[in-house]
């Protein structure tokens, strides 16, 4: 099963993407910010990352660089 990481600081967006992707048959992992996403990616692998660019602490570009 394809695993997708959704990274967004807005709860509503995370939940909407989770529901839509889950219904489409994907396994979805959620993260509320870039720092948590980097930690999560050290522990597990994913096939695709959907990340918000404008997040506090660590934005989407910085997260992907790490």
Backbone as a printed PyTorch tensor [residue, N CA C, xyz], in Angstrom:
tensor([[[  0.8440,  -1.1780,   0.0000],
         [  0.0000,   0.0000,   0.0000],
         [  0.8930,   1.2450,   0.0000]],

        [[  0.5270,   2.2270,  -0.7680],
         [  1.2710,   3.4770,  -0.8500],
         [  1.0490,   4.3000,   0.4100]],

        [[  2.1610,   4.7510,   1.0100],
         [  2.0870,   5.5380,   2.2380],
         [  2.4040,   6.9990,   1.9150]],

        [[  1.5040,   7.9050,   2.3350],
         [  1.6440,   9.3310,   2.0760],
         [  1.7440,  10.0790,   3.3950]],

        [[  2.7260,  10.9620,   3.4640],
         [  2.8800,  11.8430,   4.6320],
         [  2.2830,  13.2000,   4.2910]],

        [[  1.3410,  13.6370,   5.1080],
         [  0.7230,  14.9600,   4.9550],
         [  1.2410,  15.8400,   6.0840]],

        [[  1.8700,  16.9610,   5.7100],
         [  2.4380,  17.8820,   6.6920],
         [  1.7660,  19.2390,   6.5150]],

        [[  1.0100,  19.6540,   7.5140],
         [  0.3330,  20.9510,   7.4550],
         [  0.0210,  21.3920,   8.8770]],

        [[  0.1810,  22.6790,   9.1510],
         [ -0.0800,  23.1840,  10.4930],
         [ -1.5570,  23.4380,  10.7470]],

        [[ -2.3910,  23.3730,   9.7340],
         [ -3.8270,  23.5870,   9.9080],
         [ -4.5480,  22.2420,  10.0270]],

        [[ -5.2100,  22.0580,  11.1630],
         [ -5.8910,  20.7980,  11.4610],
         [ -6.9080,  20.4350,  10.3840]],

        [[ -7.7090,  21.3980,   9.9580],
         [ -8.7540,  21.1300,   8.9730],
         [ -8.2050,  20.6070,   7.6560]],

        [[ -7.0960,  21.1530,   7.2240],
         [ -6.4780,  20.7080,   5.9690],
         [ -5.9430,  19.2960,   6.1310]],

        [[ -5.2530,  19.0350,   7.2550],
         [ -4.7290,  17.6850,   7.5100],
         [ -5.8520,  16.6610,   7.5140]],

        [[ -6.9340,  16.9700,   8.2130],
         [ -8.0430,  16.0200,   8.3040],
         [ -8.7160,  15.8010,   6.9540]],

        [[ -8.8830,  16.8710,   6.1740],
         [ -9.5090,  16.7430,   4.8610],
         [ -8.6570,  15.8570,   3.9470]],

        [[ -7.3490,  16.1140,   3.9220],
         [ -6.4670,  15.3030,   3.0860],
         [ -6.4200,  13.8580,   3.5750]],

        [[ -6.4010,  13.6690,   4.8820],
         [ -6.4120,  12.3150,   5.4430],
         [ -7.6470,  11.5560,   4.9850]],

        [[ -8.8000,  12.1680,   5.1340],
         [-10.0490,  11.4980,   4.7560],
         [-10.0950,  11.1730,   3.2680]],

        [[ -9.7480,  12.1500,   2.4290],
         [ -9.8110,  11.9490,   0.9750],
         [ -8.8180,  10.8750,   0.5220]],

        [[ -7.5940,  10.9440,   1.0360],
         [ -6.5830,   9.9690,   0.6150],
         [ -6.8760,   8.5730,   1.1580]],

        [[ -7.3840,   8.4930,   2.3800],
         [ -7.7470,   7.1980,   2.9580],
         [ -8.8660,   6.5460,   2.1580]],

        [[ -9.8630,   7.3330,   1.7990],
         [-10.9590,   6.8020,   0.9850],
         [-10.4800,   6.3180,  -0.3830]],

        [[ -9.4000,   6.9140,  -0.8830],
         [ -8.8340,   6.5130,  -2.1680],
         [ -7.9250,   5.2880,  -2.0320]],

        [[ -7.7550,   4.7960,  -0.8060],
         [ -6.9970,   3.5700,  -0.6020],
         [ -5.5440,   3.7420,  -0.1950]],

        [[ -5.1470,   4.9560,   0.1720],
         [ -3.7750,   5.1960,   0.5940],
         [ -3.6570,   5.1070,   2.1060]],

        [[ -2.4730,   4.7210,   2.5580],
         [ -2.1630,   4.7980,   3.9820],
         [ -1.6320,   6.2010,   4.2220]],

        [[ -2.1820,   6.9010,   5.2120],
         [ -1.8370,   8.3010,   5.4300],
         [ -1.2270,   8.4830,   6.8170]],

        [[ -0.1180,   9.2080,   6.8480],
         [  0.5470,   9.5770,   8.0930],
         [  0.4770,  11.0950,   8.1800]],

        [[  0.1390,  11.6210,   9.3550],
         [ -0.0260,  13.0600,   9.5210],
         [  1.0580,  13.6600,  10.4070]],

        [[  1.4150,  14.8990,  10.0860],
         [  2.3450,  15.6580,  10.9120],
         [  1.9050,  17.1130,  10.9350]],

        [[  2.0110,  17.7460,  12.1110],
         [  1.5230,  19.1100,  12.2780],
         [  2.5510,  20.1760,  11.9300]],

        [[  3.8410,  19.7950,  11.8360],
         [  4.8540,  20.7800,  11.4600],
         [  6.0850,  20.0980,  10.8890]],

        [[  6.9740,  20.9000,  10.3500],
         [  8.1590,  20.3730,   9.6900],
         [  9.0920,  19.6220,  10.6150]],

        [[  9.2550,  20.0920,  11.8470],
         [ 10.1370,  19.4090,  12.7950],
         [  9.6270,  17.9990,  13.0870]],

        [[  8.3310,  17.8720,  13.3580],
         [  7.7620,  16.5470,  13.6180],
         [  7.8850,  15.6470,  12.3920]],

        [[  7.7120,  16.2260,  11.2090],
         [  7.8260,  15.4440,   9.9790],
         [  9.2380,  14.8930,   9.8040]],

        [[ 10.2480,  15.7110,  10.0830],
         [ 11.6390,  15.2580,   9.9630],
         [ 11.8920,  14.1050,  10.9390]],

        [[ 11.4180,  14.2330,  12.1740],
         [ 11.5630,  13.1520,  13.1590],
         [ 10.8810,  11.8810,  12.6720]],

        [[  9.6680,  12.0250,  12.1670],
         [  8.8980,  10.8820,  11.6860],
         [  9.6100,  10.1930,  10.5280]],

        [[ 10.1740,  10.9780,   9.6240],
         [ 10.8480,  10.4090,   8.4540],
         [ 12.1370,   9.6750,   8.8260]],

        [[ 12.6890,   9.9550,   9.9800],
         [ 13.8630,   9.2090,  10.4480],
         [ 13.4760,   7.8180,  10.9350]],

        [[ 12.1960,   7.6450,  11.2830],
         [ 11.7150,   6.3800,  11.8340],
         [ 10.9770,   5.5130,  10.8250]],

        [[ 10.4490,   6.1250,   9.7810],
         [  9.6390,   5.3810,   8.8160],
         [  9.8410,   5.9600,   7.4220]],

        [[  9.5610,   5.1640,   6.4240],
         [  9.6760,   5.6630,   5.0530],
         [  8.2770,   5.8760,   4.4820]],

        [[  8.1870,   6.8090,   3.5610],
         [  6.9280,   7.0950,   2.8870],
         [  7.1890,   7.1440,   1.3800]],

        [[  6.1290,   7.0070,   0.6170],
         [  6.2410,   7.0420,  -0.8400],
         [  6.0380,   8.4400,  -1.4090]],

        [[  5.3180,   9.2810,  -0.6700],
         [  5.0070,  10.6250,  -1.1500],
         [  4.8350,  11.5520,   0.0440]],

        [[  5.2750,  12.7990,  -0.1160],
         [  5.0850,  13.8190,   0.9180],
         [  4.2600,  14.9520,   0.3210]],

        [[  3.1820,  15.2970,   1.0010],
         [  2.4030,  16.4850,   0.6600],
         [  2.6290,  17.4620,   1.8070]],

        [[  3.3260,  18.5750,   1.5070],
         [  3.7190,  19.4880,   2.5770],
         [  3.2830,  20.9100,   2.2770]],

        [[  2.7970,  21.5660,   3.3010],
         [  2.5020,  22.9890,   3.2470],
         [  3.8330,  23.7310,   3.1820]],

        [[  3.8940,  24.7790,   2.4150],
         [  5.1140,  25.5690,   2.3120],
         [  5.2120,  26.5620,   3.4650]],

        [[  4.1170,  27.2090,   3.8220],
         [  4.1080,  28.2480,   4.8590],
         [  3.6930,  27.6760,   6.2060]],

        [[  4.6790,  27.1560,   6.9400],
         [  4.4200,  26.6380,   8.2720],
         [  5.3510,  27.3360,   9.2510]],

        [[  4.9070,  27.4920,  10.5020],
         [  5.8080,  28.0710,  11.5020],
         [  6.9140,  27.0770,  11.8540]],

        [[  7.9320,  27.5640,  12.4910],
         [  9.0850,  26.7780,  12.9480],
         [  9.9650,  26.3490,  11.7810]],

        [[  9.5010,  25.4320,  10.9670],
         [ 10.2790,  24.8910,   9.8520],
         [  9.3470,  24.7910,   8.6570]],

        [[  9.5720,  25.6230,   7.6310],
         [  8.6480,  25.6120,   6.4970],
         [  8.8660,  24.3850,   5.6120]],

        [[  8.0120,  24.2180,   4.6460],
         [  8.0500,  23.0390,   3.7850],
         [  9.3550,  22.8760,   3.0360]],

        [[  9.9360,  23.9570,   2.5460],
         [ 11.2110,  23.8800,   1.8350],
         [ 12.3390,  23.4360,   2.7600]],

        [[ 12.3950,  24.0440,   3.9510],
         [ 13.4270,  23.6880,   4.9180],
         [ 13.2870,  22.2290,   5.3530]],

        [[ 12.0520,  21.7890,   5.5320],
         [ 11.8010,  20.4170,   5.9330],
         [ 12.3400,  19.4490,   4.8810]],

        [[ 12.0460,  19.7180,   3.6110],
         [ 12.4970,  18.8300,   2.5570],
         [ 14.0150,  18.8270,   2.3990]],

        [[ 14.6550,  19.9570,   2.6700],
         [ 16.1170,  20.0060,   2.6090],
         [ 16.7580,  19.0990,   3.6610]],

        [[ 16.1240,  19.0170,   4.8190],
         [ 16.6670,  18.1790,   5.9040],
         [ 16.3800,  16.7270,   5.6210]]])
